[in-house]
CSV table of C-alpha atoms and ligand atoms in Angstrom, one decimal:
chain,number,residue,atom,x,y,z
A,13,UNK,CA,176.6,98.9,173.5
A,14,UNK,CA,176.6,100.6,170.1
A,15,UNK,CA,173.3,101.3,168.4
A,16,UNK,CA,172.8,99.2,165.3
A,17,UNK,CA,173.7,101.0,162.0
A,18,UNK,CA,170.4,100.1,160.6
A,19,UNK,CA,167.1,98.5,161.7
A,20,UNK,CA,166.6,95.7,159.3
A,21,UNK,CA,162.9,94.9,159.1
A,22,UNK,CA,163.1,91.6,157.2
A,23,UNK,CA,165.1,92.6,154.3
A,24,UNK,CA,168.2,90.4,154.6
A,25,UNK,CA,168.3,88.6,151.3
A,26,UNK,CA,169.8,85.5,153.0
A,27,UNK,CA,166.4,85.0,154.8
A,28,UNK,CA,164.7,84.6,151.4
A,29,UNK,CA,166.5,81.9,149.5
A,30,UNK,CA,165.3,81.6,145.9
A,31,UNK,CA,163.5,84.9,146.0
A,32,UNK,CA,164.6,88.3,144.5
A,33,UNK,CA,164.6,90.7,147.5
A,34,UNK,CA,163.9,94.5,147.3
A,35,UNK,CA,163.5,97.1,150.0
A,36,UNK,CA,162.5,100.7,150.7
A,37,UNK,CA,165.1,102.6,152.7
A,38,UNK,CA,164.1,105.7,154.7
A,39,UNK,CA,164.2,107.1,158.2
A,40,UNK,CA,161.5,106.8,159.6
A,41,UNK,CA,160.1,104.0,157.4
A,42,UNK,CA,157.5,102.2,159.4
A,43,UNK,CA,154.7,104.2,157.8
A,44,UNK,CA,155.8,103.4,154.3
A,45,UNK,CA,153.1,102.2,151.9
A,46,UNK,CA,155.7,101.0,149.4
A,47,UNK,CA,155.8,97.3,150.5
A,48,UNK,CA,152.0,97.0,150.1
A,49,UNK,CA,152.2,98.7,146.7
A,50,UNK,CA,155.0,96.5,145.4
A,51,UNK,CA,153.4,93.4,146.8
A,52,UNK,CA,150.2,94.2,144.8
A,53,UNK,CA,152.3,94.8,141.6
A,54,UNK,CA,154.1,91.5,142.1
A,55,UNK,CA,150.7,89.7,142.4
A,56,UNK,CA,149.3,91.4,139.3
A,57,UNK,CA,152.4,90.6,137.3
A,58,UNK,CA,152.9,87.1,138.9
A,59,UNK,CA,156.4,87.9,140.1
A,60,UNK,CA,158.1,85.9,142.9
A,61,UNK,CA,159.8,88.5,145.0
A,62,UNK,CA,160.0,89.9,148.5
A,63,UNK,CA,159.9,93.6,149.3
A,64,UNK,CA,160.8,94.8,152.8
A,65,UNK,CA,161.7,97.9,154.8
A,66,UNK,CA,165.1,99.1,155.9
A,67,UNK,CA,165.7,102.0,158.3
A,68,UNK,CA,169.4,103.0,158.4
A,69,UNK,CA,170.5,105.5,161.0
A,70,UNK,CA,170.6,108.9,159.3
A,71,UNK,CA,174.4,108.8,158.8
A,72,UNK,CA,174.5,105.1,157.8
A,73,UNK,CA,172.6,104.8,154.5
A,74,UNK,CA,175.7,104.0,152.3
A,75,UNK,CA,176.9,101.2,154.6
A,76,UNK,CA,173.3,99.7,154.9
A,77,UNK,CA,172.7,99.9,151.1
A,78,UNK,CA,176.1,98.4,150.3
A,79,UNK,CA,175.5,95.5,152.7
A,80,UNK,CA,172.0,94.9,151.3
A,81,UNK,CA,173.4,94.7,147.7
A,82,UNK,CA,176.5,92.6,148.6
A,83,UNK,CA,174.1,90.1,150.3
A,84,UNK,CA,172.3,89.7,147.0
A,85,UNK,CA,169.6,92.4,147.2
A,86,UNK,CA,168.3,93.2,143.8
A,87,UNK,CA,166.8,96.7,144.1
A,88,UNK,CA,166.0,99.5,146.5
A,89,UNK,CA,163.6,102.4,146.7
A,90,UNK,CA,165.0,105.4,148.6
A,91,UNK,CA,163.0,108.0,150.5
A,92,UNK,CA,163.6,110.9,152.9
A,93,UNK,CA,166.3,111.6,154.0
A,94,UNK,CA,168.5,109.4,151.8
A,95,UNK,CA,167.9,110.5,148.1
A,96,UNK,CA,171.2,112.5,147.9
A,97,UNK,CA,173.1,109.7,149.6
A,98,UNK,CA,171.6,107.3,147.0
A,99,UNK,CA,172.8,109.5,144.2
A,100,UNK,CA,176.3,109.4,145.6
A,101,UNK,CA,176.2,105.7,146.1
A,102,UNK,CA,175.2,104.8,142.5
A,103,UNK,CA,178.0,103.9,140.1
A,104,UNK,CA,175.8,104.7,137.1
A,105,UNK,CA,173.1,107.4,136.9
A,106,UNK,CA,170.4,107.8,134.4
A,107,UNK,CA,170.2,111.3,132.8
A,108,UNK,CA,167.0,112.1,134.5
A,109,UNK,CA,168.6,111.2,137.9
A,110,UNK,CA,171.5,113.5,137.1
A,111,UNK,CA,169.1,116.4,136.3
A,112,UNK,CA,166.9,115.6,139.3
A,113,UNK,CA,169.9,115.8,141.6
A,114,UNK,CA,168.6,112.8,143.6
A,115,UNK,CA,167.9,109.1,143.3
A,116,UNK,CA,164.8,107.2,144.5
A,117,UNK,CA,165.4,103.9,142.7
A,118,UNK,CA,168.6,101.7,142.8
A,119,UNK,CA,169.3,98.3,141.3
A,120,UNK,CA,172.3,96.0,141.0
A,121,UNK,CA,173.4,94.8,137.6
A,122,UNK,CA,176.6,93.1,136.5
A,123,UNK,CA,178.5,94.2,139.6
A,124,UNK,CA,177.4,97.9,139.4
A,125,UNK,CA,174.7,99.9,141.3
A,126,UNK,CA,172.4,101.9,139.0
A,127,UNK,CA,170.4,104.9,140.1
A,128,UNK,CA,167.3,106.5,138.6
A,129,UNK,CA,164.7,109.0,139.7
A,130,UNK,CA,161.1,108.1,138.9
A,131,UNK,CA,159.4,110.8,141.0
A,132,UNK,CA,158.8,113.3,138.2
A,133,UNK,CA,157.5,110.7,135.8
A,134,UNK,CA,155.2,109.4,138.6
A,135,UNK,CA,153.8,112.9,139.2
A,136,UNK,CA,153.2,113.5,135.5
A,137,UNK,CA,151.4,110.2,135.0
A,138,UNK,CA,149.2,110.8,138.1
A,139,UNK,CA,148.3,114.3,136.8
A,140,UNK,CA,147.5,113.0,133.3
A,141,UNK,CA,145.4,110.1,134.8
A,142,UNK,CA,143.4,112.7,136.7
A,143,UNK,CA,142.6,114.4,133.4
A,144,UNK,CA,144.9,117.4,133.9
A,145,UNK,CA,146.2,118.9,130.6
A,146,UNK,CA,149.9,119.8,131.0
A,147,UNK,CA,150.7,120.9,127.5
A,148,UNK,CA,150.2,124.7,127.2
A,149,UNK,CA,149.2,124.9,130.9
A,150,UNK,CA,150.3,127.6,133.3
A,151,UNK,CA,152.0,125.8,136.2
A,152,UNK,CA,153.1,127.1,139.6
A,153,UNK,CA,155.6,124.9,141.4
A,154,UNK,CA,156.0,125.9,145.0
A,155,UNK,CA,159.3,125.0,146.7
A,156,UNK,CA,162.8,124.8,145.3
A,157,UNK,CA,164.3,121.9,147.4
A,158,UNK,CA,165.0,118.3,146.4
A,159,UNK,CA,161.3,117.5,145.9
A,160,UNK,CA,160.8,120.3,143.4
A,161,UNK,CA,164.0,119.7,141.5
A,162,UNK,CA,163.1,116.0,141.2
A,163,UNK,CA,159.9,116.7,139.2
A,164,UNK,CA,161.0,119.7,137.2
A,165,UNK,CA,162.5,117.8,134.2
A,166,UNK,CA,159.4,115.6,133.5
A,167,UNK,CA,157.1,118.6,133.9
A,168,UNK,CA,159.0,120.8,131.4
A,169,UNK,CA,159.0,117.9,129.0
A,170,UNK,CA,155.2,118.1,128.8
A,171,UNK,CA,155.6,121.6,127.2
A,172,UNK,CA,153.5,123.7,129.5
A,173,UNK,CA,153.1,127.4,128.5
A,174,UNK,CA,154.9,128.6,131.5
A,175,UNK,CA,156.3,127.2,134.7
A,176,UNK,CA,156.9,129.5,137.7
A,177,UNK,CA,159.0,128.3,140.6
A,178,UNK,CA,158.1,130.1,143.8
A,179,UNK,CA,160.1,129.7,147.0
A,180,UNK,CA,160.3,131.4,150.3
A,181,UNK,CA,163.9,132.5,149.6
A,182,UNK,CA,164.8,133.5,146.0
A,183,UNK,CA,168.3,132.0,145.7
A,184,UNK,CA,167.3,128.4,145.4
A,185,UNK,CA,164.5,129.1,142.9
A,186,UNK,CA,166.9,131.2,140.8
A,187,UNK,CA,169.4,128.3,140.8
A,188,UNK,CA,166.7,125.9,139.6
A,189,UNK,CA,165.8,128.2,136.7
A,190,UNK,CA,169.5,128.2,135.7
A,191,UNK,CA,169.9,124.5,135.9
A,192,UNK,CA,166.7,123.8,133.8
A,193,UNK,CA,167.0,126.8,131.4
A,194,UNK,CA,168.1,124.6,128.4
A,195,UNK,CA,165.4,122.0,128.9
A,196,UNK,CA,162.8,124.8,129.2
A,197,UNK,CA,164.0,126.5,126.0
A,198,UNK,CA,164.0,123.1,124.2
A,199,UNK,CA,160.3,122.7,125.1
A,200,UNK,CA,159.5,126.4,124.6
A,201,UNK,CA,158.5,126.9,128.2
A,202,UNK,CA,158.7,130.3,129.9
A,203,UNK,CA,160.5,129.3,133.1
A,204,UNK,CA,160.6,131.9,135.8
A,205,UNK,CA,161.3,132.2,139.5
A,206,UNK,CA,159.3,134.2,142.1
A,207,UNK,CA,159.4,134.5,145.9
A,208,UNK,CA,156.3,133.5,147.9
A,209,UNK,CA,155.9,137.2,148.7
A,210,UNK,CA,155.9,138.1,145.0
A,211,UNK,CA,152.8,135.9,144.7
A,212,UNK,CA,150.9,138.3,147.0
A,213,UNK,CA,151.3,141.1,144.4
A,214,UNK,CA,148.8,140.9,141.5
A,215,UNK,CA,151.1,143.0,139.3
A,216,UNK,CA,153.9,140.5,139.7
A,217,UNK,CA,151.8,137.3,139.6
A,218,UNK,CA,149.8,138.6,136.6
A,219,UNK,CA,147.5,135.6,136.1
A,220,UNK,CA,146.1,132.7,138.0
A,221,UNK,CA,147.4,129.2,137.4
A,222,UNK,CA,145.9,126.1,135.8
A,223,UNK,CA,148.0,123.8,138.0
A,224,UNK,CA,149.6,124.6,141.4
A,225,UNK,CA,152.0,122.0,142.8
A,226,UNK,CA,153.1,122.1,146.4
A,227,UNK,CA,156.6,120.6,146.7
A,228,UNK,CA,157.5,122.3,150.0
A,229,UNK,CA,157.9,120.6,153.4
A,230,UNK,CA,155.1,122.9,154.7
A,231,UNK,CA,152.3,120.4,154.1
A,232,UNK,CA,153.9,118.0,156.5
A,233,UNK,CA,153.5,120.5,159.4
A,234,UNK,CA,150.0,121.5,158.4
A,235,UNK,CA,151.0,124.9,157.1
A,236,UNK,CA,150.4,126.4,153.7
A,237,UNK,CA,153.3,128.2,151.9
A,238,UNK,CA,150.7,130.6,150.5
A,239,UNK,CA,149.3,133.6,152.4
A,240,UNK,CA,145.7,134.7,151.9
A,241,UNK,CA,146.6,137.4,149.3
A,242,UNK,CA,148.6,134.9,147.3
A,243,UNK,CA,145.7,132.5,147.4
A,244,UNK,CA,143.4,134.9,145.6
A,245,UNK,CA,146.0,135.7,143.0
A,246,UNK,CA,146.9,132.2,142.3
A,247,UNK,CA,143.6,130.2,142.3
A,248,UNK,CA,140.5,130.4,140.2
A,249,UNK,CA,137.8,127.7,140.1
A,250,UNK,CA,139.4,126.1,137.0
A,251,UNK,CA,142.7,125.6,138.9
A,252,UNK,CA,143.9,122.3,140.1
A,253,UNK,CA,146.0,122.1,143.3
A,254,UNK,CA,148.3,119.1,143.9
A,255,UNK,CA,150.1,118.5,147.2
A,256,UNK,CA,152.9,116.0,147.1
A,257,UNK,CA,152.1,115.1,150.7
A,258,UNK,CA,149.5,112.3,151.0
A,259,UNK,CA,146.9,111.0,153.4
A,260,UNK,CA,145.3,114.3,154.3
A,261,UNK,CA,143.7,117.4,153.0
A,262,UNK,CA,146.6,119.8,153.5
A,263,UNK,CA,146.3,123.5,154.3
A,264,UNK,CA,147.1,124.4,150.7
A,265,UNK,CA,144.4,122.0,149.5
A,266,UNK,CA,141.9,123.6,151.8
A,267,UNK,CA,142.8,127.1,150.5
A,268,UNK,CA,142.2,125.8,146.9
A,269,UNK,CA,138.9,124.2,147.8
A,270,UNK,CA,137.7,127.5,149.3
A,271,UNK,CA,138.4,129.2,146.0
A,272,UNK,CA,136.3,126.5,144.2
A,273,UNK,CA,139.4,124.7,142.7
A,274,UNK,CA,139.8,120.9,142.5
A,275,UNK,CA,142.6,119.3,144.5
A,276,UNK,CA,144.6,116.1,144.9
A,277,UNK,CA,147.1,114.8,147.4
A,278,UNK,CA,150.2,112.9,146.3
A,279,UNK,CA,149.2,109.3,146.8
A,280,UNK,CA,148.9,108.7,143.1
A,281,UNK,CA,152.4,110.0,142.6
A,282,UNK,CA,153.6,107.6,145.2
A,283,UNK,CA,152.0,104.7,143.4
A,284,UNK,CA,153.1,105.8,139.9
A,285,UNK,CA,156.7,106.3,140.9
A,286,UNK,CA,156.6,102.8,142.4
A,287,UNK,CA,155.2,101.4,139.1
A,288,UNK,CA,158.2,102.8,137.2
A,289,UNK,CA,160.6,101.4,139.7
A,290,UNK,CA,158.9,98.0,139.5
A,291,UNK,CA,159.2,98.0,135.7
A,292,UNK,CA,162.9,99.0,135.9
A,293,UNK,CA,163.6,96.1,138.1
A,294,UNK,CA,161.3,93.4,136.7
A,295,UNK,CA,161.1,94.4,133.0
A,296,UNK,CA,159.3,97.0,130.9
A,297,UNK,CA,157.4,94.1,129.2
A,298,UNK,CA,155.3,93.9,132.4
A,299,UNK,CA,153.8,97.4,131.9
A,300,UNK,CA,150.5,96.0,130.7
A,301,UNK,CA,150.4,93.4,133.5
A,302,UNK,CA,150.3,95.9,136.3
A,303,UNK,CA,147.5,98.4,137.0
A,304,UNK,CA,148.7,101.3,139.2
A,305,UNK,CA,145.2,103.0,139.2
A,306,UNK,CA,143.6,99.9,140.7
A,307,UNK,CA,146.4,99.7,143.3
A,308,UNK,CA,145.7,103.4,144.1
A,309,UNK,CA,142.0,102.8,144.4
A,310,UNK,CA,142.6,100.0,146.8
A,311,UNK,CA,144.9,102.1,149.0
A,312,UNK,CA,142.2,104.8,149.1
A,313,UNK,CA,139.4,102.4,150.0
B,424,LIG,P1,162.7,118.4,150.0
B,424,LIG,O1,163.7,117.4,149.6
B,424,LIG,O2,161.5,117.8,150.7
B,424,LIG,O3,162.3,119.3,148.9
B,424,LIG,P2,164.4,120.5,151.1
B,424,LIG,O4,165.4,120.3,150.0
B,424,LIG,O5,164.9,120.7,152.5
B,424,LIG,O6,163.4,119.3,151.2
B,424,LIG,O7,163.5,121.7,150.6
B,424,LIG,C1,162.4,122.1,151.4
B,424,LIG,C2,161.6,123.1,150.6
B,424,LIG,O8,160.4,123.5,151.3
B,424,LIG,C3,162.3,124.4,150.3
B,424,LIG,O9,161.8,125.0,149.1
B,424,LIG,C4,161.9,125.3,151.5
B,424,LIG,O10,161.9,126.7,151.3
B,424,LIG,P3,163.4,127.5,151.6
B,424,LIG,O11,164.3,127.1,150.5
B,424,LIG,O12,163.0,128.9,151.6
B,424,LIG,O13,163.9,127.0,152.9
B,424,LIG,C5,160.4,124.9,151.6
B,424,LIG,N1,159.7,125.1,152.9
B,424,LIG,C6,159.9,124.3,154.1
B,424,LIG,N2,159.1,124.7,155.0
B,424,LIG,C7,158.3,125.7,154.5
B,424,LIG,C8,157.3,126.6,155.0
B,424,LIG,N3,156.8,126.4,156.3
B,424,LIG,N4,156.8,127.5,154.2
B,424,LIG,C9,157.2,127.7,152.9
B,424,LIG,N5,158.2,126.9,152.4
B,424,LIG,C10,158.8,126.0,153.2
């Protein structure tokens, strides 16, 4: 017997007559907090909708998403490992999705599938809500994969003083500097790349950072991308360390705490990117009806 192309966890729109149906697609997906977040937004904004989970096989996202939309599905959030597949699937991309190189939000409109990326806007709003000043800040972004690329545009638009992209291997970080050079120049940001090894050298690192964002996959396996020499070059007590991973104090957060810096995990980014997706689907006029910070507080309690 063939394995099913996707595990449909109550997302078939036909099961919910009269309701607009949304889903989050990822593999694995059982841990996802997105259904709880969107249910809360729907209650706050008095929206009748259903939001479920979809777990396509790793090579079957496009087929699963097409069948969801052709059955009447209204919109989809997309998470690991399908954000590139979602970009390819979309008929129309927003400019920030093009720049991000990935899509985390899809919706159907007039026979077409639209794709956007709300991750970077979500990160920026969470940082601002936590009182972090981004304009004129010195920012270190660790990682040069999809997660880093997804947030670079919105970070540059906040006009930090400088943004250093540090990665294990230099080629990917150099590539991101090239892709974002124009946007950086437009906002007068000094955009540079470094290797993680460079960060261990005080002559190359030159100054500590106001904000250090971990966008590598290292947090997931309880490793920090920073060695101990880099830690003392990068952090001072006034620094703020942000890890995109959520639900635990990661190794990088522990290093920052030991240097007296403040820290945050990425749960607020998750909630804020979901808020943007909700408003894209249900209407920007609902912006004042939803309260992402109260949803975040509830998730943390
Ligand atoms: P994602 O979409 O989550 O960003 P990705 O595109 O595969 O995933 O990128 C993973 C990023 O995490 C890369 O920047 C990778 O560094 P390399 O480009 O050098 O591979 C980084 N990464 C993964 N594991 C890491 C680790 N243990 N230490 C440091 N960086 C790590």
